[in-house]
Amino acid sequence: MALRELRKLRKLELPDTVPLSPILDLWDQQEPSGPDATGIYDFYRNLADGELTTTECKGCGKLLFPPVIICPYCNGNDMEWVRIPEEGELYAFTELKLGAPIIVENYAPFVIAIARFGNYPENGVQLSGMMFDVRYEDLKIGDKVKWDILEIVGPGDKARYWYYFKKV
Amino acid sequence: MRRVAIVGAGITKFGVREASWKDLVQEAGKAVFDDIPNLDKKDIDSLFVGAAQPERWVFQTHVAPLVAELLGINVTRAIARTEVACASGQAAIRYAWLSIATGLSDVALVLGVEKMNTKFMNVSQSSMINVGNREFDGANGFTAPPFFALAAQRHMHDYGTTKEQLAMVRVKNAEYGSYNPYAQFQKKVTVEKVLESRMVAPPLTLFDCSAITDGAAALILASEEKARQLTDTPVWILGGVQHVDAAHTTNQMGDLSEWVALRKAAKDLYSMVGIEAKDIDIAEVHDCFTISEIIEYEELGFCRKGEGGKFIEEGESYIGGKVAVNPGGGLLSNGHPLGATGIRQAWEVVMQFRGEVPKERYVDGAEIAIAHNLSGMAQLHHLMAYSVNKPQDVKFGR
Ligand SMILES: [Zn+2]
């Protein structure tokens, strides 16, 4: 017979549910502890205004992605926000069919791609991005793509923004 | 610098284990102590533990002293847990080697462990995302399979590599894995079976990918003087290097089919220890995906750039070919418990040099072996060289 049937045990009562751990929310670092808690918060402000941007170093001219507050090449801290050219070219792509991250599982299978914008690597960037409403079979290397703004809905009611690629 | 040898090696069964993280540590500890019965635990002065994400998978941090307690080790010189994702194990070997070579330590225990299968499997898989830049590539769903799928797509596009050639890597490693009783997968497979297995991320199928695995492995490293007292069959560390080109995020990766950092690391290692690619008898390489092994043939200099597919097709990476690559079955057969993999590679080299493996996967007469780990999305490459022969001197090539 189980011990708890033999005698009354002291209970430690826990909540019915434990909320989704923030480590599984892939967009949590936008505001680690509130707006402006990250030095690159303008990246997210610009997304909310419809612009995908990054930083270019005014000292040495290096175009970087992701944006940073100090240039890793010349240590300068005078950075300029620049718009990433809207149209780029598919460099490689796949479609995630198994093992999608838990928070976007409902969207699987979805296409994950790398696209090049501008004149990479001299004066352009190579970005990863998700693609929706398109299948692996419909794409080929070299296809023209555009970035667009993605609205992240939930968890909670805070509005957050990201970017994705769509075929031109 | 002092010469350093591996004098003991032990391993657990790899797989989906009914065993806790701590059970795995104790099993690997017992295996290595049983391997070297005349070692007194009191002689171990240092401990290095390779563990990639115990915080995420078993919610435990500060793991090195926990291992010391579980194995009864009193550390008096150096102790640390090493983390460089998929290569955390080889990093532990590297720091033990350096600690002994410089004279700080005399005898070090090196243990690699990972418990990846938990009741929250989707959490385990999602945890792989933070190996890349989580805020950027992570938010686009970039776990390992899609990244290596893109590398495969580019290699096929740039060099004409075929899906069949990718599958041939799995066929070879599955054959050797079938003679490895510690491996997660011990069944031979055919090219057709690989191609027909479930699609994970095209062009990679399930059999093109290594698995989510529990396992641990351990080594005892000793100075030349201590090694002489402890064993007649030391395995000598010749040297080792790591290369990364200021790269972590997609934008810094350049062309995905070119692993430039590995090319440079190989050149650097060979010059450090005075060998050429053709001198290598055994190469334990990081076949986390079939495409990885093909690119590694090229960047390690076993064949020309772009001819990795042809290299496996012509059987050159089988025992008896130009170089025996992954004669223990590699990550594809053994599975890939991140912190344990680098130690498992060294364990395989020790067992090969001692002739303590089944004859079907034995590389007879082998004298020089290399081990290659990569970490993350192939940005960081880690190489070590081992030999049955004592090195002339260790000057790190300077
Ligand atoms: Zn600069």
XYZ file of C-alpha atoms and ligand atoms in Angstrom:
567
model
C 0.000 0.000 0.000
C 1.283 3.442 -0.894
C 2.657 5.498 1.961
C 0.145 8.276 1.357
C -2.702 5.848 1.914
C -1.199 4.712 5.224
C -0.719 8.132 6.699
C -1.430 11.762 5.958
C 1.633 13.368 4.381
C 2.621 16.991 4.434
C 1.985 18.432 0.941
C 4.022 20.961 -1.073
C 1.547 22.354 -3.562
C 2.843 23.697 -6.891
C 1.059 25.711 -9.626
C -1.075 23.670 -12.055
C 0.983 24.774 -15.029
C 4.455 26.174 -15.524
C 4.562 28.810 -18.298
C 6.565 28.284 -21.497
C 10.172 28.830 -20.600
C 11.559 32.062 -22.126
C 14.517 30.055 -23.462
C 12.140 28.539 -26.006
C 10.900 31.928 -27.211
C 13.247 32.696 -30.089
C 12.455 36.417 -30.069
C 12.943 37.090 -26.360
C 16.271 38.855 -26.813
C 14.578 41.829 -28.470
C 13.886 43.128 -24.979
C 15.932 41.194 -22.459
C 14.716 43.470 -19.653
C 12.694 46.138 -21.439
C 13.222 48.511 -24.388
C 16.724 49.899 -24.806
C 18.191 47.104 -22.679
C 20.059 46.080 -25.831
C 22.401 48.488 -27.619
C 20.995 47.442 -30.983
C 17.376 48.161 -30.075
C 17.088 50.455 -33.083
C 17.190 47.302 -35.221
C 13.847 46.305 -33.703
C 12.448 49.848 -33.790
C 13.301 49.996 -37.494
C 11.559 46.651 -38.105
C 8.450 48.083 -36.427
C 8.723 50.994 -38.898
C 8.953 48.559 -41.812
C 12.697 48.666 -42.403
C 15.272 45.855 -42.250
C 18.481 47.596 -41.273
C 21.952 46.937 -39.968
C 24.991 48.917 -38.871
C 27.816 50.217 -41.042
C 31.007 51.448 -39.385
C 31.686 55.118 -40.149
C 35.338 54.611 -39.256
C 36.307 51.796 -41.642
C 33.178 51.473 -43.757
C 32.582 47.809 -42.880
C 28.991 46.700 -43.377
C 28.042 44.179 -40.694
C 25.208 41.835 -39.893
C 23.997 41.387 -37.204
C 24.248 45.049 -36.123
C 26.715 45.835 -33.339
C 27.547 48.796 -31.116
C 31.326 48.599 -31.655
C 33.072 47.638 -34.904
C 34.998 44.344 -34.490
C 37.354 45.418 -37.302
C 38.524 48.910 -36.192
C 37.065 49.188 -32.654
C 35.264 52.370 -33.719
C 31.924 53.081 -32.049
C 30.473 55.489 -34.558
C 27.943 53.281 -36.295
C 25.392 54.272 -38.889
C 22.058 52.486 -39.409
C 21.641 51.537 -43.064
C 18.776 49.913 -44.911
C 19.465 46.468 -46.346
C 18.623 46.430 -50.097
C 15.137 45.017 -50.458
C 15.873 42.573 -53.240
C 18.405 39.779 -52.961
C 19.284 36.417 -54.454
C 18.734 32.919 -53.024
C 22.097 31.382 -52.170
C 20.816 28.140 -50.648
C 17.596 26.759 -49.157
C 15.990 23.743 -47.564
C 12.645 22.843 -46.016
C 12.573 21.881 -42.358
C 10.356 18.804 -42.176
C 11.465 17.188 -38.906
C 12.721 18.713 -35.671
C 11.463 22.281 -36.013
C 11.999 24.475 -32.951
C 9.099 23.972 -30.567
C 7.767 27.525 -30.791
C 7.291 27.381 -34.576
C 6.393 23.685 -34.806
C 2.915 24.543 -36.098
C 4.473 26.088 -39.217
C 6.600 23.073 -40.164
C 7.427 22.169 -42.825
C 8.685 25.627 -43.796
C 11.517 26.781 -46.040
C 14.713 28.111 -44.453
C 17.009 29.966 -46.814
C 20.158 31.990 -47.044
C 19.977 34.956 -49.383
C 22.540 37.556 -50.406
C 21.639 41.256 -50.496
C 23.864 43.850 -52.135
C 27.326 42.963 -53.347
C 28.310 40.215 -50.863
C 30.887 39.878 -49.378
C 32.513 43.227 -50.324
C 29.523 45.443 -49.703
C 26.509 43.339 -48.928
C 25.130 40.871 -46.424
C 24.267 37.171 -46.328
C 21.152 36.550 -44.249
C 19.187 33.533 -43.120
C 15.430 33.790 -43.270
C 12.199 31.813 -43.227
C 9.922 31.548 -46.267
C 6.210 30.753 -46.131
C 3.628 29.752 -48.741
C 6.334 28.259 -50.939
C 7.671 24.713 -51.188
C 11.223 23.468 -51.626
C 10.323 22.179 -55.094
C 9.254 25.654 -56.223
C 12.646 27.254 -55.606
C 16.049 27.247 -57.237
C 19.444 28.731 -56.403
C 19.676 32.267 -57.803
C 15.949 33.044 -57.504
C 15.197 36.655 -56.670
C 13.745 37.191 -53.206
C 12.635 40.207 -51.170
C 12.657 40.702 -47.444
C 9.454 41.788 -45.774
C 8.340 42.435 -42.207
C 6.869 39.627 -40.089
C 4.614 40.386 -37.147
C 5.201 38.080 -34.189
C 1.890 37.456 -32.428
C 2.115 36.149 -28.832
C 2.936 34.880 -26.347
C 1.236 37.720 -24.484
C 0.005 40.892 -26.192
C 3.295 42.724 -26.809
C 3.781 43.589 -30.511
C 7.079 42.278 -31.897
C 8.480 42.284 -35.405
C 10.906 40.176 -37.439
C 11.631 39.681 -41.132
C 11.158 36.897 -43.666
C 11.863 36.305 -47.340
C 9.378 36.029 -50.156
C 9.922 34.986 -53.727
C 9.729 37.851 -56.213
C 57.229 21.033 -23.318
C 56.741 17.610 -21.769
C 55.431 14.686 -23.805
C 51.907 13.549 -22.929
C 50.267 10.163 -23.483
C 46.803 8.663 -23.197
C 47.268 5.724 -20.825
C 43.685 4.639 -20.220
C 40.371 4.774 -22.066
C 36.789 3.801 -21.258
C 33.372 4.257 -22.796
C 29.686 3.632 -22.103
C 27.152 2.223 -24.493
C 25.869 5.126 -26.613
C 22.177 5.434 -27.438
C 18.820 6.263 -25.940
C 19.846 5.168 -22.470
C 17.767 4.340 -19.416
C 20.433 6.111 -17.407
C 20.779 9.527 -15.836
C 23.558 12.032 -16.576
C 25.198 10.991 -13.300
C 24.833 7.278 -14.116
C 26.649 7.888 -17.411
C 29.480 9.712 -15.612
C 29.898 6.809 -13.194
C 29.777 4.189 -15.961
C 32.482 5.954 -17.994
C 34.577 6.466 -14.844
C 34.395 2.783 -13.968
C 35.230 1.824 -17.555
C 38.406 3.920 -17.593
C 39.519 2.838 -14.110
C 38.940 -0.821 -15.063
C 41.068 -0.210 -18.165
C 44.067 0.856 -16.094
C 43.968 -1.180 -12.861
C 47.384 -0.123 -11.577
C 46.371 3.544 -11.483
C 45.865 4.873 -7.958
C 43.108 7.509 -8.020
C 45.288 9.559 -5.669
C 47.704 10.078 -8.578
C 45.059 12.019 -10.536
C 45.704 15.691 -9.860
C 43.495 17.273 -12.548
C 40.065 16.848 -14.089
C 38.572 18.208 -17.305
C 34.929 17.565 -18.167
C 33.586 18.047 -21.690
C 29.875 18.892 -21.494
C 27.974 21.043 -23.975
C 24.555 21.801 -22.522
C 23.948 20.165 -19.132
C 22.122 23.371 -18.162
C 19.544 22.782 -20.846
C 19.187 19.013 -20.820
C 19.568 18.081 -17.158
C 19.342 21.575 -15.614
C 22.696 21.165 -13.887
C 25.623 23.541 -13.916
C 29.022 23.528 -12.120
C 29.417 19.977 -13.356
C 33.181 19.433 -13.006
C 33.151 19.179 -9.174
C 30.076 16.960 -9.432
C 32.097 14.561 -11.589
C 34.957 14.742 -9.070
C 32.553 13.685 -6.321
C 30.919 10.911 -8.353
C 34.320 9.411 -9.236
C 36.170 10.075 -5.973
C 38.794 12.409 -7.444
C 40.620 14.932 -5.245
C 41.840 17.639 -7.607
C 44.954 19.537 -6.527
C 46.109 21.174 -9.770
C 43.471 22.010 -12.382
C 39.758 21.435 -12.903
C 37.298 22.813 -15.459
C 34.321 22.004 -17.586
C 34.928 22.762 -21.267
C 32.243 23.956 -23.672
C 32.563 24.489 -27.390
C 29.269 22.862 -28.353
C 29.788 19.707 -30.438
C 33.541 19.722 -29.764
C 33.399 20.128 -25.979
C 34.981 16.687 -25.587
C 38.095 17.347 -27.628
C 38.513 20.657 -25.785
C 38.731 18.734 -22.497
C 41.523 16.569 -23.967
C 43.302 19.695 -25.207
C 43.380 21.410 -21.793
C 44.480 18.235 -19.997
C 47.262 17.827 -22.587
C 48.406 21.430 -22.140
C 48.216 21.266 -18.355
C 50.465 18.195 -18.334
C 52.754 19.419 -21.137
C 53.489 22.627 -19.251
C 54.213 20.745 -16.030
C 51.269 21.943 -13.973
C 49.582 18.535 -13.911
C 50.992 15.005 -13.959
C 47.918 12.825 -14.383
C 44.540 14.084 -15.574
C 41.158 12.474 -15.928
C 39.275 13.632 -19.009
C 35.583 12.817 -19.203
C 32.987 13.770 -21.801
C 29.297 13.297 -21.212
C 25.923 14.331 -22.577
C 22.408 13.258 -21.695
C 20.309 14.497 -24.620
C 17.266 12.241 -24.493
C 14.952 13.610 -21.854
C 11.196 13.443 -21.425
C 11.066 16.878 -23.067
C 12.438 15.837 -26.477
C 11.230 18.970 -28.230
C 13.142 21.007 -25.664
C 16.256 18.922 -26.426
C 15.947 19.573 -30.140
C 15.095 23.244 -29.699
C 18.209 23.619 -27.554
C 20.416 23.005 -30.577
C 19.287 26.371 -31.892
C 21.392 28.325 -29.422
C 24.573 26.794 -30.870
C 24.156 29.349 -33.644
C 23.513 33.037 -33.056
C 20.208 32.584 -31.283
C 18.920 36.124 -31.697
C 19.387 36.094 -35.482
C 19.915 32.702 -37.194
C 18.147 30.992 -34.284
C 15.014 33.048 -34.784
C 14.899 31.744 -38.374
C 14.776 28.127 -37.221
C 18.428 27.426 -37.951
C 19.175 24.196 -36.109
C 21.933 21.893 -37.349
C 19.984 19.844 -39.969
C 18.877 22.844 -42.075
C 22.335 24.375 -41.949
C 24.078 21.196 -43.116
C 21.307 20.683 -45.685
C 22.282 24.034 -47.196
C 25.965 23.041 -47.153
C 24.987 19.826 -48.982
C 22.858 21.702 -51.513
C 25.751 24.079 -52.237
C 28.306 21.270 -52.519
C 26.022 19.467 -54.965
C 25.532 22.719 -56.904
C 29.184 23.809 -56.896
C 30.892 20.420 -57.375
C 28.281 17.998 -58.705
C 28.209 15.824 -55.585
C 25.224 13.454 -55.608
C 22.737 12.250 -53.001
C 24.008 8.732 -53.673
C 27.531 9.805 -52.727
C 26.193 11.319 -49.492
C 24.432 8.017 -48.770
C 27.665 6.085 -49.376
C 29.206 7.799 -46.343
C 26.416 6.389 -44.176
C 26.801 2.949 -45.766
C 30.525 2.856 -44.880
C 30.064 4.161 -41.353
C 27.119 1.844 -40.724
C 29.241 -1.116 -41.820
C 31.968 -0.255 -39.300
C 29.358 0.632 -36.686
C 27.946 -2.878 -37.042
C 31.186 -4.139 -35.479
C 31.103 -1.611 -32.631
C 29.155 -2.933 -29.620
C 29.066 0.555 -28.033
C 27.465 2.247 -31.057
C 23.874 3.519 -31.013
C 23.203 1.965 -34.442
C 24.748 -1.395 -35.282
C 22.854 -2.291 -38.453
C 24.330 -2.159 -41.931
C 22.399 -0.093 -44.461
C 22.282 0.252 -48.238
C 22.342 3.377 -50.400
C 18.667 2.751 -51.251
C 17.720 2.555 -47.573
C 19.444 5.895 -46.849
C 17.729 7.586 -49.790
C 14.331 6.154 -48.809
C 14.526 7.138 -45.143
C 12.363 10.037 -43.932
C 13.246 13.467 -45.279
C 14.541 15.768 -42.532
C 15.618 18.787 -44.576
C 16.249 18.165 -48.287
C 18.636 16.924 -49.548
C 19.308 15.300 -46.133
C 17.283 12.293 -45.025
C 17.155 10.830 -41.522
C 20.065 8.484 -42.320
C 22.198 11.416 -43.493
C 22.022 12.768 -39.920
C 23.643 11.703 -36.663
C 21.298 11.188 -33.749
C 20.293 12.671 -30.410
C 22.283 10.457 -28.073
C 23.159 9.746 -24.436
C 26.686 8.606 -23.672
C 29.972 9.240 -21.942
C 33.642 8.382 -22.458
C 36.759 8.947 -20.398
C 40.538 8.996 -20.746
C 43.531 9.142 -18.426
C 46.321 11.413 -19.692
C 49.767 11.305 -18.102
C 53.209 12.832 -18.369
C 55.888 10.681 -20.022
C 57.336 9.703 -16.643
C 53.957 8.673 -15.198
C 52.933 7.007 -18.444
C 55.964 4.723 -18.282
C 54.877 3.554 -14.821
C 51.275 3.029 -15.818
C 51.212 1.290 -19.200
C 53.167 -0.485 -21.926
C 50.840 0.808 -24.631
C 50.735 4.605 -24.392
C 49.136 6.632 -27.180
C 51.143 9.797 -27.664
C 49.669 13.213 -28.336
C 51.612 14.781 -31.208
C 49.836 18.125 -31.325
C 46.600 19.942 -31.907
C 45.113 23.163 -33.259
C 41.801 24.984 -33.497
C 40.784 27.498 -36.141
C 37.851 29.904 -36.420
C 37.738 32.915 -38.749
C 35.817 35.447 -36.636
C 32.664 33.661 -37.733
C 29.512 32.662 -35.918
C 26.565 34.113 -37.856
C 25.456 33.355 -41.436
C 26.858 36.649 -42.726
C 30.393 35.660 -41.678
C 30.244 32.149 -43.155
C 31.025 32.979 -46.761
C 30.580 30.002 -49.102
C 29.003 27.059 -47.289
C 30.743 24.395 -49.377
C 34.188 25.792 -48.501
C 35.342 25.118 -44.961
C 38.290 27.459 -45.115
C 38.971 27.333 -41.358
C 39.357 23.539 -41.554
C 41.659 23.831 -44.576
C 43.884 26.207 -42.606
C 43.698 24.125 -39.417
C 44.812 20.986 -41.273
C 47.748 22.776 -42.859
C 48.714 24.174 -39.480
C 48.430 20.794 -37.711
C 50.432 18.929 -40.341
C 53.215 21.492 -40.187
C 53.180 21.485 -36.361
C 53.662 17.729 -36.082
C 55.659 17.236 -39.277
C 53.309 15.033 -41.272
C 51.473 15.164 -44.588
C 47.921 14.075 -45.259
C 49.196 10.897 -46.924
C 50.951 9.820 -43.688
C 47.645 9.524 -41.807
C 46.467 5.954 -41.253
C 43.272 6.656 -39.315
C 41.103 9.763 -39.452
C 38.338 10.075 -36.884
C 36.330 12.908 -38.421
C 33.192 14.762 -37.448
C 30.480 13.161 -39.611
C 27.562 14.868 -37.866
C 25.979 14.684 -41.324
C 27.080 12.706 -44.383
C 27.981 15.927 -46.216
C 30.359 16.883 -43.400
C 32.574 13.846 -43.999
C 32.715 14.575 -47.746
C 33.812 18.183 -47.215
C 36.292 17.009 -44.557
C 38.033 14.608 -47.017
C 38.712 17.676 -49.141
C 39.724 20.194 -46.511
C 41.918 17.669 -44.671
C 43.777 17.149 -47.939
C 42.857 13.513 -48.581
C 41.614 14.484 -52.041
C 41.308 17.602 -54.195
C 38.644 20.226 -53.468
C 35.335 19.131 -54.907
C 36.305 15.451 -55.214
C 35.021 14.281 -51.811
C 32.036 12.543 -53.403
C 34.281 10.646 -55.796
C 36.599 9.759 -52.864
C 33.868 7.805 -51.032
C 32.474 6.383 -54.286
C 35.880 4.911 -55.096
C 36.187 3.440 -51.603
C 39.257 5.483 -50.674
C 37.998 6.185 -47.147
C 37.453 2.515 -46.318
C 40.038 0.487 -44.399
C 42.520 -0.483 -47.108
C 41.882 2.725 -49.071
C 44.016 5.869 -48.964
C 43.004 6.548 -45.342
C 40.682 4.706 -42.953
C 38.032 7.283 -42.086
C 35.821 6.613 -39.065
C 36.603 2.902 -38.644
C 34.570 2.982 -35.410
C 31.409 4.019 -37.268
C 31.721 7.768 -36.733
C 29.026 9.985 -35.300
C 26.547 8.535 -37.795
C 26.692 5.077 -36.133
C 27.756 5.960 -32.602
C 25.360 8.858 -32.223
C 26.486 12.288 -31.091
C 26.327 13.005 -27.365
C 28.007 16.395 -27.813
C 30.418 16.439 -24.882
C 31.354 12.768 -25.278
C 32.026 12.664 -29.034
C 35.571 14.079 -28.979
C 36.544 11.646 -26.221
C 34.904 8.757 -28.090
C 37.085 9.579 -31.105
C 40.240 9.390 -28.945
C 38.952 6.169 -27.363
C 38.615 4.666 -30.844
C 42.199 5.669 -31.708
C 43.488 4.072 -28.476
C 41.573 0.828 -29.126
C 42.797 0.761 -32.751
C 46.436 1.290 -31.799
C 46.177 -1.446 -29.147
C 44.431 -3.801 -31.583
C 41.465 -4.154 -29.236
C 38.722 -3.823 -31.853
C 36.961 -6.538 -33.908
C 39.051 -7.536 -36.948
C 36.368 -6.284 -39.364
C 37.115 -2.700 -38.375
C 40.768 -3.025 -37.384
C 43.311 -0.840 -39.178
C 46.326 -3.111 -39.031
C 49.690 -1.428 -38.554
C 48.321 2.069 -38.006
C 50.828 4.494 -36.501
C 49.386 7.970 -37.030
C 45.822 9.086 -36.406
C 44.066 12.420 -36.422
C 40.793 13.378 -34.774
C 38.618 16.179 -36.101
C 35.745 17.805 -34.251
C 33.737 20.661 -35.605
C 31.392 22.840 -33.635
C 28.350 24.901 -34.428
C 27.539 25.390 -38.078
C 31.074 24.298 -39.066
C 32.566 27.643 -38.082
C 35.066 26.214 -35.583
C 37.367 23.291 -36.341
C 39.363 21.292 -33.810
C 42.168 18.873 -34.693
C 44.412 16.557 -32.673
C 47.117 14.160 -33.861
C 48.011 10.909 -32.086
C 50.689 8.275 -32.609
C 51.929 4.950 -31.287
C 55.415 6.428 -31.611
C 56.810 8.827 -29.065
C 57.287 12.292 -30.620
C 60.828 13.658 -30.916
C 59.902 16.856 -29.158
C 56.847 19.008 -28.609
C 57.429 22.608 -29.575
C 53.982 23.415 -30.936
C 55.668 24.055 -34.298
C 57.217 27.322 -33.170
Zn 35.202 49.747 -38.329
